[in-house]
Short mmCIF file of C-alpha atoms and ligand atoms in Angstrom, two decimals:
data_model
loop_
_atom_site.label_atom_id
_atom_site.label_comp_id
_atom_site.label_asym_id
_atom_site.label_seq_id
_atom_site.Cartn_x
_atom_site.Cartn_y
_atom_site.Cartn_z
CA MET U 1 47.15 -26.89 105.05
CA GLN U 2 47.39 -26.87 101.25
CA THR U 3 44.98 -24.67 99.30
CA LEU U 4 44.25 -25.09 95.61
CA SER U 5 44.35 -22.13 93.20
CA GLN U 6 41.51 -21.52 90.74
CA GLU U 7 44.09 -21.90 87.98
CA ALA U 8 44.85 -25.46 89.15
CA VAL U 9 41.14 -26.33 89.35
CA THR U 10 40.63 -25.02 85.80
CA TYR U 11 43.61 -27.07 84.55
CA PHE U 12 42.27 -30.26 86.17
CA GLN U 13 38.83 -29.59 84.67
CA GLU U 14 40.39 -29.33 81.23
CA ILE U 15 42.18 -32.65 81.69
CA VAL U 16 39.46 -34.83 83.23
CA GLY U 17 36.28 -32.86 82.49
CA ALA U 18 34.44 -30.55 84.91
CA LYS U 19 32.23 -33.32 86.35
CA ASN U 20 35.30 -35.31 87.31
CA VAL U 21 36.68 -32.59 89.53
CA ARG U 22 34.61 -32.72 92.70
CA GLN U 23 34.63 -30.16 95.46
CA SER U 24 31.25 -30.48 97.14
CA GLU U 25 31.42 -30.83 100.92
CA ASN U 26 29.84 -34.25 100.67
CA ASP U 27 32.38 -35.57 98.14
CA LEU U 28 35.31 -34.12 100.06
CA GLU U 29 34.16 -35.70 103.31
CA HIS U 30 33.24 -39.04 101.74
CA MET U 31 36.21 -39.50 99.39
CA GLY U 32 38.88 -37.99 101.61
CA LYS U 33 38.80 -40.85 104.10
CA ASP U 34 39.04 -44.61 104.36
CA TRP U 35 37.64 -47.21 106.74
CA SER U 36 40.03 -46.45 109.57
CA THR U 37 38.35 -45.44 112.78
CA VAL U 38 39.75 -42.45 114.63
CA PRO U 39 37.77 -40.29 117.04
CA LYS U 40 37.22 -36.89 115.42
CA ASP U 41 39.20 -34.88 117.99
CA LEU U 42 42.49 -36.43 116.89
CA ASN U 43 43.12 -34.00 114.07
CA THR U 44 42.83 -36.59 111.33
CA ALA U 45 39.50 -35.49 109.87
CA PRO U 46 39.41 -35.68 106.06
CA GLN U 47 40.14 -32.31 104.48
CA PRO U 48 41.02 -32.75 100.81
CA ALA U 49 41.04 -29.73 98.47
CA ALA U 50 39.49 -31.59 95.53
CA ILE U 51 38.71 -35.05 94.22
CA LEU U 52 40.00 -35.84 90.73
CA LEU U 53 38.64 -38.77 88.76
CA PRO U 54 40.86 -39.42 85.74
CA GLY U 55 39.72 -41.83 83.02
CA SER U 56 43.07 -42.85 81.51
CA THR U 57 46.77 -43.26 82.19
CA ASP U 58 47.43 -40.21 80.05
CA GLU U 59 45.17 -38.10 82.28
CA VAL U 60 46.91 -39.43 85.42
CA SER U 61 50.25 -38.56 83.86
CA LYS U 62 49.16 -34.99 83.02
CA ILE U 63 47.72 -34.44 86.50
CA LEU U 64 50.88 -35.68 88.25
CA SER U 65 53.17 -33.71 85.96
CA TYR U 66 51.20 -30.53 86.78
CA CYS U 67 51.13 -31.29 90.51
CA ASN U 68 54.86 -31.98 90.51
CA THR U 69 55.60 -28.66 88.80
CA HIS U 70 53.32 -26.75 91.18
CA ASN U 71 54.11 -28.73 94.32
CA ILE U 72 50.52 -29.89 94.80
CA LYS U 73 50.27 -32.86 97.15
CA VAL U 74 48.32 -35.89 95.95
CA VAL U 75 46.66 -38.79 97.77
CA PRO U 76 46.09 -41.78 95.44
CA SER U 77 42.83 -43.48 96.22
CA GLY U 78 41.15 -46.80 95.41
CA GLY U 79 38.12 -48.30 97.14
CA ARG U 80 39.03 -46.53 100.43
CA THR U 81 38.64 -49.74 102.43
CA GLY U 82 42.10 -49.33 103.91
CA LEU U 83 42.27 -49.54 107.70
CA VAL U 84 45.32 -47.38 108.47
CA GLY U 85 44.45 -44.00 106.95
CA GLY U 86 46.60 -44.55 103.83
CA ALA U 87 43.99 -42.97 101.55
CA MET U 88 43.10 -40.21 103.98
CA ALA U 89 43.68 -36.63 102.87
CA VAL U 90 44.12 -34.59 106.02
CA ASN U 91 46.09 -31.58 104.79
CA GLY U 92 44.24 -30.17 101.81
CA GLU U 93 45.71 -32.66 99.34
CA VAL U 94 44.14 -33.51 96.01
CA VAL U 95 42.62 -37.00 96.06
CA LEU U 96 43.41 -38.89 92.86
CA SER U 97 40.75 -41.57 92.65
CA LEU U 98 41.30 -44.41 90.18
CA GLN U 99 37.69 -45.60 90.41
CA ARG U 100 36.73 -44.59 86.86
CA MET U 101 39.59 -46.63 85.39
CA ASN U 102 37.70 -49.88 85.80
CA LYS U 103 38.15 -51.88 82.60
CA ILE U 104 39.11 -55.53 82.56
CA ILE U 105 41.25 -55.47 79.44
CA THR U 106 42.13 -59.16 79.01
CA ILE U 107 41.39 -62.46 80.68
CA ASP U 108 43.81 -64.97 79.15
CA SER U 109 43.31 -68.59 80.15
CA ILE U 110 46.27 -69.80 78.06
CA GLY U 111 48.86 -67.53 79.67
CA MET U 112 46.75 -67.57 82.85
CA PHE U 113 46.77 -63.82 83.47
CA ALA U 114 44.40 -60.88 83.46
CA VAL U 115 45.22 -57.34 82.45
CA VAL U 116 43.14 -54.81 84.36
CA GLU U 117 42.99 -51.10 85.01
CA ALA U 118 43.75 -50.10 88.60
CA GLY U 119 40.14 -49.20 89.34
CA VAL U 120 38.73 -52.69 88.74
CA ASN U 121 36.89 -53.92 91.81
CA THR U 122 38.43 -57.05 93.39
CA GLN U 123 35.19 -59.04 93.41
CA VAL U 124 34.37 -58.07 89.82
CA LEU U 125 37.71 -59.55 88.76
CA GLN U 126 37.10 -62.68 90.85
CA GLU U 127 33.73 -63.15 89.15
CA ALA U 128 35.08 -62.49 85.64
CA ALA U 129 37.81 -65.10 86.18
CA GLU U 130 35.27 -67.54 87.61
CA LYS U 131 33.09 -67.06 84.52
CA ARG U 132 36.04 -68.01 82.35
CA GLY U 133 36.54 -71.17 84.48
CA VAL U 134 39.68 -70.00 86.26
CA MET U 135 40.38 -68.13 89.49
CA PHE U 136 41.81 -64.81 90.66
CA ALA U 137 43.23 -65.92 93.97
CA LEU U 138 43.19 -62.81 96.15
CA ASP U 139 40.18 -62.93 98.47
CA LEU U 140 39.54 -60.51 101.29
CA GLY U 141 36.57 -59.37 103.34
CA SER U 142 36.50 -56.03 101.51
CA ALA U 143 36.54 -57.57 97.99
CA GLY U 144 33.14 -56.02 97.19
CA SER U 145 34.56 -52.49 97.65
CA SER U 146 38.35 -52.59 97.31
CA LEU U 147 40.08 -51.98 93.97
CA ILE U 148 43.00 -53.83 92.41
CA GLY U 149 45.24 -50.72 92.52
CA GLY U 150 44.56 -50.42 96.26
CA ASN U 151 45.19 -54.16 96.76
CA ILE U 152 48.56 -53.78 95.02
CA SER U 153 49.50 -50.63 96.88
CA THR U 154 48.76 -52.23 100.25
CA ASN U 155 50.08 -55.66 99.23
CA ALA U 156 46.78 -57.03 100.53
CA ALA U 157 46.75 -60.59 101.79
CA GLY U 158 43.38 -61.96 102.90
CA LYS U 159 41.86 -65.29 103.66
CA LYS U 160 43.70 -67.55 101.23
CA PHE U 161 47.22 -66.30 101.80
CA ILE U 162 48.18 -69.65 103.30
CA ARG U 163 47.38 -71.31 99.96
CA ASN U 164 48.01 -68.67 97.29
CA GLY U 165 50.09 -65.91 98.85
CA GLY U 166 49.08 -62.25 98.84
CA MET U 167 48.92 -59.57 96.19
CA ARG U 168 52.69 -59.56 95.68
CA GLN U 169 52.48 -63.17 94.58
CA GLN U 170 49.63 -62.38 92.13
CA VAL U 171 51.29 -59.48 90.28
CA LEU U 172 53.15 -60.22 87.06
CA GLY U 173 53.50 -56.70 85.70
CA LEU U 174 52.50 -53.11 86.45
CA GLU U 175 51.96 -49.85 84.68
CA VAL U 176 52.85 -47.00 87.03
CA VAL U 177 53.02 -43.25 86.74
CA LEU U 178 55.77 -41.52 88.68
CA ALA U 179 55.36 -38.20 90.48
CA ASN U 180 56.77 -36.32 87.47
CA GLY U 181 54.19 -37.89 85.16
CA GLN U 182 56.56 -40.41 83.56
CA VAL U 183 54.79 -43.66 82.66
CA PHE U 184 56.54 -47.02 83.16
CA ASP U 185 55.22 -50.29 81.79
CA LEU U 186 57.00 -52.87 83.92
CA LYS U 187 57.30 -56.51 82.90
CA GLY U 188 53.86 -57.07 81.33
CA SER U 189 52.75 -60.70 81.45
CA LEU U 190 56.20 -62.29 81.47
CA ARG U 191 56.51 -65.02 84.06
CA LYS U 192 60.28 -65.10 83.85
CA ASP U 193 62.45 -62.04 83.41
CA ASN U 194 65.87 -61.82 85.00
CA THR U 195 67.05 -58.54 83.59
CA GLY U 196 68.25 -56.58 86.57
CA TYR U 197 66.15 -55.14 89.39
CA ALA U 198 62.49 -56.12 89.58
CA LEU U 199 61.26 -52.52 89.57
CA GLU U 200 57.58 -53.43 89.70
CA GLU U 201 58.16 -55.00 93.13
CA LEU U 202 58.97 -51.58 94.57
CA PHE U 203 55.46 -50.31 94.02
CA ILE U 204 53.71 -53.28 95.61
CA GLY U 205 52.92 -52.34 99.20
CA SER U 206 54.31 -48.80 98.79
CA GLU U 207 50.92 -47.26 99.72
CA GLY U 208 50.88 -44.69 96.94
CA THR U 209 54.10 -43.03 98.10
CA LEU U 210 56.27 -43.95 95.10
CA GLY U 211 53.95 -43.87 92.10
CA VAL U 212 50.38 -44.34 90.96
CA VAL U 213 49.44 -47.79 89.70
CA THR U 214 47.27 -47.41 86.61
CA LYS U 215 47.24 -50.93 85.19
CA ALA U 216 48.25 -54.41 86.32
CA THR U 217 48.82 -57.85 84.91
CA VAL U 218 47.84 -60.37 87.54
CA LYS U 219 48.08 -64.14 87.67
CA LEU U 220 45.12 -66.45 87.29
CA MET U 221 45.02 -69.93 88.76
CA THR U 222 43.14 -73.14 88.22
CA ARG U 223 40.23 -73.57 90.58
CA PRO U 224 40.76 -75.85 93.58
CA GLU U 225 39.30 -79.31 93.82
CA LYS U 226 36.42 -80.01 96.18
CA MET U 227 36.68 -77.95 99.35
CA THR U 228 35.32 -78.65 102.82
CA THR U 229 34.50 -75.72 105.09
CA MET U 230 34.20 -76.22 108.83
CA CYS U 231 34.03 -74.21 112.00
CA CYS U 232 35.24 -75.84 115.22
CA VAL U 233 35.69 -74.62 118.73
CA THR U 234 38.30 -75.36 121.34
CA ASP U 235 39.38 -74.09 124.73
CA THR U 236 42.99 -72.97 124.24
CA PHE U 237 44.99 -71.24 121.54
CA ASP U 238 47.64 -73.95 121.82
CA LYS U 239 45.04 -76.40 120.48
CA VAL U 240 44.39 -74.07 117.54
CA LEU U 241 48.06 -74.32 116.59
CA ARG U 242 48.07 -78.07 117.11
CA THR U 243 45.09 -78.36 114.77
CA LEU U 244 47.03 -76.41 112.13
CA GLU U 245 49.93 -78.81 112.66
CA LEU U 246 47.56 -81.77 112.28
CA CYS U 247 46.48 -80.45 108.85
CA HIS U 248 50.13 -80.32 107.80
CA LEU U 249 50.94 -83.76 109.17
CA LYS U 250 47.92 -85.26 107.40
CA SER U 251 49.25 -83.68 104.15
CA LEU U 252 46.02 -81.80 103.59
CA LYS U 253 46.03 -78.74 101.39
CA VAL U 254 44.95 -75.91 103.69
CA ASN U 255 42.94 -73.35 101.74
CA THR U 256 42.08 -71.18 104.74
CA PHE U 257 42.87 -71.36 108.45
CA GLU U 258 41.24 -68.57 110.43
CA PHE U 259 40.79 -67.98 114.12
CA PHE U 260 38.41 -65.81 116.12
CA SER U 261 38.04 -65.37 119.86
CA ARG U 262 34.89 -65.62 121.92
CA THR U 263 34.72 -61.80 122.11
CA SER U 264 34.76 -61.60 118.28
CA TYR U 265 32.03 -64.21 118.08
CA GLU U 266 29.88 -62.40 120.65
CA ALA U 267 30.34 -59.00 118.93
CA VAL U 268 29.18 -60.34 115.55
CA LYS U 269 26.31 -62.36 117.06
CA LYS U 270 25.05 -59.19 118.73
CA LEU U 271 25.50 -56.93 115.70
CA LYS U 272 23.85 -59.26 113.19
CA ASN U 273 21.47 -61.00 115.53
CA LEU U 274 22.79 -64.35 114.26
CA LYS U 275 21.84 -67.83 115.34
CA PRO U 276 24.40 -69.10 117.88
CA LEU U 277 27.02 -71.63 116.77
CA PHE U 278 28.53 -73.21 119.88
CA ASP U 279 30.24 -72.04 123.06
CA GLY U 280 33.96 -71.90 123.54
CA ASN U 281 37.04 -69.71 123.74
CA CYS U 282 38.73 -70.20 120.38
CA TYR U 283 36.92 -70.63 117.08
CA MET U 284 38.66 -72.07 114.01
CA LEU U 285 37.35 -71.61 110.50
CA ILE U 286 39.12 -74.15 108.34
CA VAL U 287 38.78 -74.79 104.62
CA LEU U 288 40.53 -77.91 103.36
CA GLU U 289 41.04 -79.27 99.88
CA GLY U 290 41.23 -82.99 99.31
CA SER U 291 39.32 -86.24 99.26
CA GLN U 292 36.48 -86.84 101.67
CA ASP U 293 38.28 -89.85 103.21
CA ARG U 294 41.31 -87.82 104.20
CA ILE U 295 39.24 -84.97 105.54
CA ASP U 296 37.07 -87.39 107.55
CA ALA U 297 40.24 -88.89 109.04
CA MET U 298 41.50 -85.43 109.97
CA VAL U 299 38.21 -84.48 111.66
CA GLU U 300 38.20 -87.77 113.56
CA SER U 301 41.73 -87.12 114.84
CA MET U 302 40.82 -83.59 115.82
CA PHE U 303 38.06 -84.80 118.10
CA SER U 304 39.78 -87.95 119.39
CA ASP U 305 42.93 -85.96 120.23
CA GLY U 306 40.78 -83.44 122.10
CA LEU U 307 41.73 -80.56 119.79
CA ALA U 308 38.12 -79.53 119.23
CA SER U 309 35.08 -79.82 121.50
CA ASP U 310 32.34 -78.99 119.00
CA GLY U 311 32.03 -78.07 115.36
CA LEU U 312 30.02 -77.74 112.18
CA ILE U 313 31.05 -79.03 108.77
CA ALA U 314 29.16 -77.02 106.16
CA GLN U 315 26.64 -79.26 104.40
CA SER U 316 24.67 -76.49 102.73
CA LEU U 317 25.03 -72.96 101.44
CA ASP U 318 23.24 -71.81 104.58
CA ASP U 319 25.85 -73.47 106.84
CA TYR U 320 28.64 -72.04 104.73
CA LEU U 321 27.23 -68.52 104.93
CA THR U 322 26.62 -68.75 108.67
CA ILE U 323 30.21 -69.84 109.29
CA TRP U 324 31.71 -67.15 107.08
CA THR U 325 29.40 -64.40 108.40
CA TYR U 326 30.85 -64.93 111.86
CA ARG U 327 34.33 -64.31 110.46
CA ASP U 328 33.65 -61.69 107.77
CA MET U 329 31.53 -59.41 109.94
CA ILE U 330 34.15 -58.90 112.65
CA VAL U 331 35.59 -55.75 111.02
CA GLU U 332 32.09 -54.26 110.81
CA ALA U 333 31.27 -55.27 114.38
CA VAL U 334 34.42 -53.53 115.62
CA GLY U 335 33.49 -50.41 113.64
CA ALA U 336 30.14 -50.26 115.44
CA TYR U 337 31.85 -49.23 118.69
CA LYS U 338 32.27 -45.50 119.48
CA CYS U 339 35.94 -46.04 120.04
CA ALA U 340 37.85 -48.73 118.16
CA LYS U 341 41.47 -49.39 117.32
CA ARG U 342 42.37 -52.07 114.80
CA THR U 343 45.75 -53.70 114.61
CA ASP U 344 47.21 -56.42 112.41
CA VAL U 345 50.41 -57.98 113.55
CA SER U 346 52.54 -60.76 112.23
CA LEU U 347 54.36 -63.27 114.44
CA PRO U 348 56.39 -66.43 114.05
CA ILE U 349 53.53 -68.98 113.94
CA PRO U 350 54.77 -71.25 116.78
CA ALA U 351 55.06 -68.20 119.10
CA MET U 352 51.51 -66.94 118.58
CA GLY U 353 50.00 -68.69 121.63
CA GLU U 354 52.68 -67.49 124.02
CA PHE U 355 52.44 -63.96 122.60
CA ILE U 356 48.68 -63.68 123.05
CA GLY U 357 48.85 -65.15 126.57
CA ASP U 358 51.61 -62.74 127.51
CA MET U 359 49.72 -59.78 126.06
CA MET U 360 46.41 -60.59 127.73
CA GLN U 361 48.20 -60.92 131.05
CA ARG U 362 49.65 -57.41 130.67
CA PHE U 363 46.18 -56.03 129.96
CA GLU U 364 44.41 -57.83 132.81
CA THR U 365 44.03 -54.59 134.78
CA ARG U 366 42.67 -52.47 131.91
CA PRO U 367 39.46 -50.44 132.42
CA PRO U 368 36.44 -52.78 132.24
CA SER U 369 34.92 -50.66 129.44
CA ILE U 370 37.70 -51.77 127.05
CA ASP U 371 37.31 -55.13 125.38
CA ILE U 372 39.85 -56.95 123.23
CA ILE U 373 38.85 -58.77 120.07
CA ALA U 374 41.43 -61.16 118.66
CA TYR U 375 41.03 -62.89 115.33
CA GLY U 376 42.91 -63.36 112.13
CA HIS U 377 44.69 -65.49 109.62
CA VAL U 378 46.45 -67.80 112.02
CA GLY U 379 47.71 -70.06 109.26
CA ASP U 380 49.86 -67.11 108.13
CA GLY U 381 50.94 -65.97 111.63
CA ASN U 382 48.66 -62.93 111.36
CA PHE U 383 46.63 -61.76 114.35
CA HIS U 384 44.17 -58.89 114.25
CA ILE U 385 43.94 -57.57 117.78
CA ASP U 386 41.31 -54.86 118.04
CA TYR U 387 40.44 -52.72 121.05
CA ILE U 388 36.85 -51.59 121.49
CA SER U 389 34.97 -49.37 123.88
CA ASN U 390 31.86 -47.26 123.91
CA GLU U 391 33.62 -44.59 125.99
CA THR U 392 35.46 -42.12 123.73
CA SER U 393 37.53 -41.12 126.75
CA ASP U 394 39.15 -44.60 126.62
CA TYR U 395 40.96 -43.74 123.40
CA LYS U 396 44.16 -42.55 125.12
CA THR U 397 44.35 -45.74 127.18
CA ILE U 398 43.76 -47.77 124.03
CA LEU U 399 46.61 -45.97 122.25
CA ALA U 400 48.91 -46.79 125.17
CA MET U 401 47.79 -50.43 124.97
CA GLU U 402 48.53 -50.44 121.26
CA ARG U 403 52.09 -49.26 121.94
CA THR U 404 52.58 -51.95 124.59
CA GLN U 405 51.27 -54.53 122.13
CA HIS U 406 53.64 -53.43 119.36
CA GLU U 407 56.61 -53.40 121.75
CA LEU U 408 55.75 -56.96 122.65
CA VAL U 409 55.44 -57.87 118.96
CA SER U 410 58.95 -56.53 118.50
CA GLU U 411 60.22 -58.66 121.41
CA TYR U 412 58.70 -61.73 119.79
CA GLY U 413 60.40 -61.01 116.44
CA GLY U 414 57.15 -60.06 114.71
CA SER U 415 55.97 -57.21 112.50
CA ILE U 416 53.58 -54.41 113.43
CA SER U 417 51.76 -54.84 110.13
CA ALA U 418 51.04 -58.16 108.49
CA GLU U 419 48.79 -56.88 105.71
CA HIS U 420 47.11 -53.49 106.25
CA GLY U 421 50.24 -51.38 105.89
CA ILE U 422 51.42 -48.37 107.88
CA GLY U 423 49.52 -45.41 106.41
CA LEU U 424 49.05 -42.59 108.86
CA LEU U 425 47.98 -44.48 111.92
CA LYS U 426 50.83 -46.94 112.40
CA LYS U 427 53.60 -44.53 111.51
CA PRO U 428 54.59 -44.00 115.19
CA PHE U 429 55.38 -47.71 115.54
CA LEU U 430 57.30 -48.38 112.33
CA ASN U 431 60.68 -48.16 114.03
CA LEU U 432 59.74 -50.91 116.47
CA THR U 433 60.07 -53.59 113.81
CA ARG U 434 62.11 -51.85 111.07
CA THR U 435 65.58 -50.44 111.82
CA GLU U 436 66.46 -46.74 111.38
CA ALA U 437 68.85 -47.77 108.60
CA GLU U 438 66.01 -49.54 106.77
CA ILE U 439 63.71 -46.54 107.16
CA ASP U 440 66.48 -44.26 105.86
CA LEU U 441 66.90 -46.49 102.81
CA MET U 442 63.14 -46.23 102.21
CA ARG U 443 63.45 -42.43 102.42
CA SER U 444 66.26 -42.46 99.82
CA ILE U 445 64.11 -44.51 97.42
CA LYS U 446 61.19 -42.13 97.96
CA LYS U 447 63.46 -39.13 97.29
CA LEU U 448 64.70 -40.68 94.07
CA LEU U 449 61.23 -41.38 92.68
CA ASP U 450 59.39 -38.41 94.15
CA PRO U 451 62.01 -35.72 94.87
CA ILE U 452 59.54 -32.96 95.73
CA GLY U 453 57.43 -35.29 97.85
CA ILE U 454 54.01 -34.81 96.28
CA LEU U 455 52.82 -38.43 96.55
CA ASN U 456 50.93 -39.35 99.70
CA PRO U 457 53.11 -37.21 102.00
CA GLY U 458 53.30 -38.19 105.65
CA LYS U 459 52.27 -41.79 104.99
CA ILE U 460 54.44 -44.73 106.18
CA PHE U 461 57.20 -42.36 107.47
CA ASP U 462 58.00 -38.65 107.63
CA MET U 463 60.75 -37.38 105.41
C1 LIG F 501 35.74 -55.39 105.91
C2 LIG F 501 37.20 -55.28 105.58
C3 LIG F 501 37.96 -56.44 105.49
C4 LIG F 501 39.31 -56.36 105.15
N1 LIG F 501 40.01 -57.51 105.06
C5 LIG F 501 41.31 -57.46 104.67
C6 LIG F 501 42.07 -58.66 104.56
O1 LIG F 501 41.59 -59.76 104.82
N2 LIG F 501 43.34 -58.56 104.14
C7 LIG F 501 43.92 -57.36 103.84
O2 LIG F 501 45.09 -57.33 103.44
N3 LIG F 501 43.24 -56.21 103.98
C8 LIG F 501 41.96 -56.22 104.38
N4 LIG F 501 41.26 -55.06 104.52
C9 LIG F 501 41.94 -53.77 104.28
C10 LIG F 501 41.74 -53.21 102.85
O3 LIG F 501 40.56 -53.68 102.28
C11 LIG F 501 42.92 -53.54 101.94
O4 LIG F 501 44.05 -52.88 102.41
C12 LIG F 501 42.70 -53.18 100.47
O5 LIG F 501 43.76 -53.72 99.71
C13 LIG F 501 42.63 -51.68 100.21
O6 LIG F 501 42.21 -51.46 98.86
P1 LIG F 501 41.45 -50.13 98.46
O7 LIG F 501 41.22 -50.15 96.99
O8 LIG F 501 40.27 -49.93 99.29
O9 LIG F 501 42.59 -49.06 98.78
P2 LIG F 501 42.48 -47.64 99.52
O10 LIG F 501 42.01 -47.81 100.91
O11 LIG F 501 41.75 -46.70 98.66
O12 LIG F 501 44.02 -47.23 99.53
C14 LIG F 501 44.96 -47.96 100.27
C15 LIG F 501 46.36 -47.37 100.04
O13 LIG F 501 46.76 -47.57 98.68
C16 LIG F 501 46.98 -46.33 98.01
N5 LIG F 501 46.43 -46.48 96.66
C17 LIG F 501 45.17 -46.82 96.32
N6 LIG F 501 45.07 -46.97 94.99
C18 LIG F 501 46.30 -46.71 94.47
C19 LIG F 501 46.86 -46.70 93.15
N7 LIG F 501 46.13 -47.02 92.08
N8 LIG F 501 48.17 -46.37 93.00
C20 LIG F 501 48.95 -46.06 94.07
N9 LIG F 501 48.47 -46.06 95.32
C21 LIG F 501 47.17 -46.39 95.53
C22 LIG F 501 46.28 -45.27 98.86
O14 LIG F 501 46.93 -44.02 98.76
C23 LIG F 501 46.43 -45.88 100.25
O15 LIG F 501 47.70 -45.57 100.78
C24 LIG F 501 39.91 -55.10 104.90
C25 LIG F 501 39.15 -53.93 105.01
C26 LIG F 501 37.81 -54.01 105.35
C27 LIG F 501 37.03 -52.75 105.43
#
């Protein structure tokens, strides 16, 4: 467990100001963890040595340079909405929170980009773009709390990936600070730049292990035409996939194609005391762009082909909110259980139905106290499969189920993380869908950029 000398604390206070070095028990507990749920006895309780809140790139650079010289381990931190323990400080690290660096520097609707500091909140950027009449395309359930630097470092995806891609597709340029304090300004707002390796790409999705993102230039887009939001229900997952196919065959622009199971629906209904929608096994939340005629034709086919048995097309803000609440509140509903394990896997889209059937069959004989909640961004081949129980003693069984699930994902040619990353919690499974040679190459890159290993140690892989 790392301890911090008084000399280091005094140095940090000189750099960022005394009030921006926090060491109260409350701050350490609150800012040393993220949204991941782990029962306390698993030795992953937050135990940072201090929280540092720099206000500029120069301050970040000075802090990292000092930490590198004195071998002080650092956990970069954004909105702490991560679900895999990436921003957790469990070994006396210093938490480097970017939350004070929250300026939107430019919104440019000619070049269609925004320049922002890493601590800008995702929703704040969405709203600023909207106000200018354009759109920042990343949209995720945690947008009200997550920060752009965290979105970049996790390569966040979200609800509109099927239409706009994830964070990687939104980033034009990055400013990053390496472990030794060196600042790199990579690519700026250039859309085209073929001058050797795209270095900025390395930092996207690297979970704070290679450098600290301090600034980003992200793409803006034109806003979509009229959108229609609907929620429909059907009895089998195969019909969910056939509905997705129908959207493609009807040449409709799919803005969002989400799925949630009956167990997800029931968990949210109970948590939020919501008005019921309709009964069924598989719920589809679909947002389509296009003319009313074409969407009407699609809905007609859906029902005449027997792909949906009931549904609601949002006609009012109230309908829209009801539909989205059922989807957006699933993460919170899962978190309400004493014992919960979240997973986010990626699969070849056509294989999703067979995979889930196969998996459920293997878990048929599980203890009755464990429930399985499946939902996710089906249009992108991304399932969230979460395990919930109110018996803490079920955690070991749940961990074993998680391993079985990931082994099956590997058999199906999938990935153990579609969008949340590896962090601390998925580290034991990384080698199921990445080869040892690939992990070794990642280690070499880490060694090159952070030779002493001060940045987010123990996350993604061990050295
Ligand atoms: C309700 C809810 C819904 C969610 N929905 C989605 C979803 O649809 N899609 C999705 O992809 N994710 C989703 N997530 C997960 C999470 O919100 C994303 O991973 C998000 O991008 C994390 O951003 P953050 O600012 O909270 O990062 P944090 O949790 O603070 O950090 C995440 C990782 O990035 C590193 N990091 C943070 N800031 C920096 C920086 N400036 N420089 C270098 N490293 C940094 C941290 O060390 C950590 O490893 C959801 C989470 C919740 C709670």
